[in-house]
Short mmCIF file of C-alpha atoms in Angstrom, two decimals:
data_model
loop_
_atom_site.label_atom_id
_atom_site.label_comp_id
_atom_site.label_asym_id
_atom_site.label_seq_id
_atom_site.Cartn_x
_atom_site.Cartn_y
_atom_site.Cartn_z
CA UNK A 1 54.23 143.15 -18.41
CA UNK A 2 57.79 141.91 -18.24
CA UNK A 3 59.64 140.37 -14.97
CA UNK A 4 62.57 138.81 -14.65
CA UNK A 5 63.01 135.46 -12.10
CA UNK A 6 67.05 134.64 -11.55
CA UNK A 7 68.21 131.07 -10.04
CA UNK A 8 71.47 131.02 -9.55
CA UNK A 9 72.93 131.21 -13.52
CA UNK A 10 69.42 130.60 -14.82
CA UNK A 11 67.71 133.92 -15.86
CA UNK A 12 64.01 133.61 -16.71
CA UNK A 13 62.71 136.58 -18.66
CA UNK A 14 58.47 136.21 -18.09
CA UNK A 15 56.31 137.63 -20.70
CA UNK A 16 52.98 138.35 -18.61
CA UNK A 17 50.64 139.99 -20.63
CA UNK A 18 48.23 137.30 -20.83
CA UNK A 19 45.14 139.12 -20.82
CA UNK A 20 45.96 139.75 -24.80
CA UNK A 21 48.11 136.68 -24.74
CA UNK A 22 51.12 138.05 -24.88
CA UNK A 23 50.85 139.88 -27.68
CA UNK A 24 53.45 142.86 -27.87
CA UNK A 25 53.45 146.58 -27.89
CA UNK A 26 55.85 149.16 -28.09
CA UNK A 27 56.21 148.91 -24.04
CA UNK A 28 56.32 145.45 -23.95
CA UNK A 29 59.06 145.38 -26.57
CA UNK A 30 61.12 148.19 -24.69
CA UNK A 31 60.98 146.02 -21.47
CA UNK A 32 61.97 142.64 -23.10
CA UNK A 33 64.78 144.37 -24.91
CA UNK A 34 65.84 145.83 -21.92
CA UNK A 35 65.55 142.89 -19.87
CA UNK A 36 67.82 140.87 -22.28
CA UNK A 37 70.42 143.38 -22.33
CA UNK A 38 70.50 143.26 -18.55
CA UNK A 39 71.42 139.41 -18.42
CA UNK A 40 73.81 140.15 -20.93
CA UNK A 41 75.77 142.44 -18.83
CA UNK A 42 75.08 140.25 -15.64
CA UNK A 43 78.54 138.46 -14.79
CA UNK A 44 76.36 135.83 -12.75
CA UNK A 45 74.05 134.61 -15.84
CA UNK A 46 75.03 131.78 -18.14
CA UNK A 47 71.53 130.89 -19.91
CA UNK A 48 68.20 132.91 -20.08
CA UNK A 49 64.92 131.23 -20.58
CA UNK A 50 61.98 133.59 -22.40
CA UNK A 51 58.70 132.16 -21.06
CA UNK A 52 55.12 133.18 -21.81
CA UNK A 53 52.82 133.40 -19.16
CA UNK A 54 49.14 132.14 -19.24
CA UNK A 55 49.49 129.48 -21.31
CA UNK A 56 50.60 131.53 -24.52
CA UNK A 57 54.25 132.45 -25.58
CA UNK A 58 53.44 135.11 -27.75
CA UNK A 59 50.62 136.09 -30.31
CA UNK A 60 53.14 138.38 -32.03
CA UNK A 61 52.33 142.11 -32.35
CA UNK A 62 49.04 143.63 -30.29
CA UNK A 63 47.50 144.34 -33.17
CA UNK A 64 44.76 145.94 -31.04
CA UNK A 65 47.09 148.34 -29.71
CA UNK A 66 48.75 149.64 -33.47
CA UNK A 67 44.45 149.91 -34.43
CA UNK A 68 44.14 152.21 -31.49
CA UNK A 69 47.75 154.31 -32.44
CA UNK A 70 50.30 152.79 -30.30
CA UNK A 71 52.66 151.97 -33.25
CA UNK A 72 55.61 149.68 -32.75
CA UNK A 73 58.88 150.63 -33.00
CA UNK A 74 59.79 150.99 -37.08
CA UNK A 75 63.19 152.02 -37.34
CA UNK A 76 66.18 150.37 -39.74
CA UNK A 77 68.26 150.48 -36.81
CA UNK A 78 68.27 149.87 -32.75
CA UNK A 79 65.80 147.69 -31.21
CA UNK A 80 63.30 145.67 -33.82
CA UNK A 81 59.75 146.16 -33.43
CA UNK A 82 59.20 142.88 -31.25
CA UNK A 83 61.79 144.48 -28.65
CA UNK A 84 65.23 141.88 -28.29
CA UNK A 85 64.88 140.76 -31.76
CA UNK A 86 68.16 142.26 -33.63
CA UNK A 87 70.26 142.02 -29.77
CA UNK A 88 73.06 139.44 -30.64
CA UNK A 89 73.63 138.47 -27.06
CA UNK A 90 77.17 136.42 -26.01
CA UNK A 91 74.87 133.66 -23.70
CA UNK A 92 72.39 131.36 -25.27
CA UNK A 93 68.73 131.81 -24.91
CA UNK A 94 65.98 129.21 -24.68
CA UNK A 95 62.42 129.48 -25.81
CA UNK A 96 60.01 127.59 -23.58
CA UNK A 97 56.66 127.76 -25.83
CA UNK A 98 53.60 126.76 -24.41
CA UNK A 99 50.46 127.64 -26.27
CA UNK A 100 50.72 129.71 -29.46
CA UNK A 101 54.00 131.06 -30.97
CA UNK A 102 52.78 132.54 -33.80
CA UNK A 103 53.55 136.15 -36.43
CA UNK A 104 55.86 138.00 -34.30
CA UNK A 105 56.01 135.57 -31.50
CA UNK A 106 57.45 132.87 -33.69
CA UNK A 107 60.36 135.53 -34.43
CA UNK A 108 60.86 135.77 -31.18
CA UNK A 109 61.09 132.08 -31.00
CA UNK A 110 63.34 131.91 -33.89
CA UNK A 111 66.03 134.85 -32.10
CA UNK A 112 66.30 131.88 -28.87
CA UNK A 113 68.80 129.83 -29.54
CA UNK A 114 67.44 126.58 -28.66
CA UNK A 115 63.10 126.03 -28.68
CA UNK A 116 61.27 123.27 -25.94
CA UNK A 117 57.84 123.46 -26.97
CA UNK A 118 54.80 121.92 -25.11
CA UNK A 119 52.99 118.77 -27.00
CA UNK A 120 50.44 121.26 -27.50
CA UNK A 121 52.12 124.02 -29.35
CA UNK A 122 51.35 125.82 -32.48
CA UNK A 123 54.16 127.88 -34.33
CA UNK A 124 52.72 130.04 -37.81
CA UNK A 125 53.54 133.07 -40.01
CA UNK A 126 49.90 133.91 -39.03
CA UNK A 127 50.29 137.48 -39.71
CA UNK A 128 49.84 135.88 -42.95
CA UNK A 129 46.17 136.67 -42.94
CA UNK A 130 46.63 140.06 -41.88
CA UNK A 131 49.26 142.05 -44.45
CA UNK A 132 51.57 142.22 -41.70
CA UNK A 133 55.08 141.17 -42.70
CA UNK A 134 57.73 139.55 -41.03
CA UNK A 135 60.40 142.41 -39.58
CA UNK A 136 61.89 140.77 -36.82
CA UNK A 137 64.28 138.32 -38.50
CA UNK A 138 61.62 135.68 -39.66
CA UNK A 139 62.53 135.69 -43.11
CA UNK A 140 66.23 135.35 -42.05
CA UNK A 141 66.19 132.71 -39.37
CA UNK A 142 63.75 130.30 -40.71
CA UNK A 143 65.85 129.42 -43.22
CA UNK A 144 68.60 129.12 -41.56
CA UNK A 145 66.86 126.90 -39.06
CA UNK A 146 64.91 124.49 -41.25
CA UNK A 147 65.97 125.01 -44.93
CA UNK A 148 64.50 127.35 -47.48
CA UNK A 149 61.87 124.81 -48.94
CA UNK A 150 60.11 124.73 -45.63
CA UNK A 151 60.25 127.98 -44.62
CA UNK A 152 59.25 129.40 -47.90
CA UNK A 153 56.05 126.84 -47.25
CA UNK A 154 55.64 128.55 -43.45
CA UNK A 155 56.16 132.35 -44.65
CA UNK A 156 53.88 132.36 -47.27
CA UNK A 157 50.87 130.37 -46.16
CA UNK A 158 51.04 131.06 -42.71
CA UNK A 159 50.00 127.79 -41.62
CA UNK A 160 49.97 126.30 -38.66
CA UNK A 161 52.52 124.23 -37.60
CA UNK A 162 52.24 121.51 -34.76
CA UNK A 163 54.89 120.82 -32.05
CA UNK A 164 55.33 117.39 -33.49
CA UNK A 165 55.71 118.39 -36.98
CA UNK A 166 57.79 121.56 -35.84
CA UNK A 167 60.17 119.03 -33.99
CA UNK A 168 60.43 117.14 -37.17
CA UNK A 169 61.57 119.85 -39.10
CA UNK A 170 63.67 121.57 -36.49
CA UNK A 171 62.18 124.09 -35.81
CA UNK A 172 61.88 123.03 -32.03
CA UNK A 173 64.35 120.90 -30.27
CA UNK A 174 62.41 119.24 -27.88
CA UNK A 175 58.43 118.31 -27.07
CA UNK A 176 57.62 117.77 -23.27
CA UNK A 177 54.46 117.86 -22.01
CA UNK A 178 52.08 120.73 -21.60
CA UNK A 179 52.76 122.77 -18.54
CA UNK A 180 56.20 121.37 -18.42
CA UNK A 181 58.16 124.24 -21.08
CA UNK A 182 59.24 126.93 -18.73
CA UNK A 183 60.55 123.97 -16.25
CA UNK A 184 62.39 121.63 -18.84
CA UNK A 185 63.75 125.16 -20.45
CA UNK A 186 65.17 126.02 -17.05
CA UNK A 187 66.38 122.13 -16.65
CA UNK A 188 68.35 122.46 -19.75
CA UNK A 189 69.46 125.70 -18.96
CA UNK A 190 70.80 124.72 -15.43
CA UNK A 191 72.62 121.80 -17.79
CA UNK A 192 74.52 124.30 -19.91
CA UNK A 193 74.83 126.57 -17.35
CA UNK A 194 77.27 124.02 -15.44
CA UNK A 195 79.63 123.65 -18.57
CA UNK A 196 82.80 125.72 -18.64
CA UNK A 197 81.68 129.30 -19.94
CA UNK A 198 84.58 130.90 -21.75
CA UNK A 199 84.75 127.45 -24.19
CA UNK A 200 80.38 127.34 -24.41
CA UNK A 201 80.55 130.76 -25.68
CA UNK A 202 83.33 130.93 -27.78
CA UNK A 203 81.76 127.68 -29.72
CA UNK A 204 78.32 129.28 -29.41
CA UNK A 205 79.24 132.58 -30.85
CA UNK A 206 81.73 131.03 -33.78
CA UNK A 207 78.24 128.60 -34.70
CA UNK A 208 76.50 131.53 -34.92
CA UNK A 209 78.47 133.30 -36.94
CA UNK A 210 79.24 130.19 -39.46
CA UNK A 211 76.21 131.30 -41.37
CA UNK A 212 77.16 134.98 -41.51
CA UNK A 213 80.16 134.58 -43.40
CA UNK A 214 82.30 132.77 -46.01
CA UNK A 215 83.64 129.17 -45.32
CA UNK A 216 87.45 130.31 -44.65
CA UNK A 217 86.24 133.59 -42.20
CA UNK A 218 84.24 131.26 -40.38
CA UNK A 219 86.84 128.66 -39.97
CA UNK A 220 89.19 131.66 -38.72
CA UNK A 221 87.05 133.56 -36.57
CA UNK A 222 86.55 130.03 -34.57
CA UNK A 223 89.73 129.54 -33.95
CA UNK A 224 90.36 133.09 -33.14
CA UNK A 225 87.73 132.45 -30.04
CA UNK A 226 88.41 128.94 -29.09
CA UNK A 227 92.20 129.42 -29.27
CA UNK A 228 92.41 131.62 -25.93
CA UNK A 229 89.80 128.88 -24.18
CA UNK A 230 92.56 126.46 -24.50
CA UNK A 231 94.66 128.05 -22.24
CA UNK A 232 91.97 129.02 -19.82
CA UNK A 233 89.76 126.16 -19.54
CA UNK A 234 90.93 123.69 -21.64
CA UNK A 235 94.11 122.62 -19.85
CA UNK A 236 91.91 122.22 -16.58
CA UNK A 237 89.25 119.97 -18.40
CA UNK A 238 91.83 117.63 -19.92
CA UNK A 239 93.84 116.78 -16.20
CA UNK A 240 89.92 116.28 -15.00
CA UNK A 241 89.80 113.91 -18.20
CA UNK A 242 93.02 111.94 -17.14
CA UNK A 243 92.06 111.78 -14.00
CA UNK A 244 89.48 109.52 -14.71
CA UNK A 245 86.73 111.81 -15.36
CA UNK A 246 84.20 111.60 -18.16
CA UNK A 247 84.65 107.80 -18.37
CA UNK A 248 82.01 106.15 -20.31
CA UNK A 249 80.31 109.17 -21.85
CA UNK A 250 78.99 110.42 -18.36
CA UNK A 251 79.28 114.18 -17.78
CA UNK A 252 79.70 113.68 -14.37
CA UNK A 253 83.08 116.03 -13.90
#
């Protein structure tokens, strides 16, 4: 149903319910929430990676499932119905989507903070067709991620959306090849993984929250988190830096 595969800072949470391609239930959701909370509160993970097995990330909610009166979970508060969808974790997530991220599987995609998708990928509101609405943060972090105009075209046709065009738009941040998401999701992971933590978060957290509040609470609440990185990391990085580090724009440290 849900396993979870750990290289060294790289956590990959593995949705394997491919037999109703990876469509969720309330199980399902329980295990994927609880899986995320664990690599939150793992000191040895930097970066998860949500992968779909089978060659689908997710079909959204097993509709099957609610018709045969295993209802998701439908409460204001706690856990959304998808499982990890309301968790605001302090370490990035990537979304390696293969196949079909569509309804409640595109929410999921939309909660990662960064989206690979294979050349082959489809993203859609295509609960569209079936009354089902969007209740795991679609109708917030669409938006956010591509601007109202085109979200407002995605939510209410339900249409589907290409990797190529979704990459246009920004909804994904990279296209690789098909069969190569979960691998160039961990690559990129292992990449961010090797940065200084404390400072990554701090910035990660204080972008987040940019588009939760006003300009000025924003502007303070970043430097509120990236002015005790300076002391801890920051000093280190710059003697790398004048030690000839970094020359040239390599990362090489």
């Amino acid at each position: 149903m849900v396993r979870t595969e750990k290289n060294g800072p790289v956590t990959t949470v593995v949705l394997s319910r491919f037999e109703r391609r990876n469509a969720v239930d309330r199980p399902t959701a329980q295990a994927l929430a609880d899986a995320f909370r664990a690599f939150d509160a793992d000191p040895g993970a930097s970066v998860a990676v949500l992968w779909g097995e089978g060659g689908t990330f997710c079909a959204g909610a097993d509709l099957k499932a609610v018709a045969e009166g295993v209802i998701p979970r439908l409460e204001p508060d706690g856990d959304g119905p998808m499982g990890p969808s309301r968790l605001e974790l302090s370490k990035p997530v990537i979304a390696a989507v293969s196949g079909y991220a569509v309804a409640g599987g595109l929410e999921l995609a939309c909660w990662a903070d960064l989206r690979v998708a294979e050349d082959d990928a489809v993203l859609g509101v295509f609960c569209r067709r079936w009354g089902v609405p969007l209740i795991d943060g679609g109708t917030v972090r669409l938006p956010r991620l591509i601007g109202l105009s085109r979200a407002m075209d995605l939510i209410l046709t339900g249409r589907p959306v290409p990797a190529a065009e979704a990459l246009a738009m920004g909804l994904v941040n990279r296209v690789v090849g098909k069969g190569q998401a979960r691998a160039a999701a961990e690559a990129w992971a292992k990449e961010l993984a090797a940065f200084p933590q404390a400072c990554l978060r701090a910035d990660f957290q204080s972008a987040r929250r940019a588009f939760e509040s006003a300009p000025d609470d924003a502007l303070r609440a970043e430097f509120a988190r990236g002015r005790p990185v300076l002391e801890a990391e920051s000093l280190a990085g710059a003697r790398t830096f004048a030690q000839g580090a970094g020359r040239h724009g390599s990362f090489e440290r």
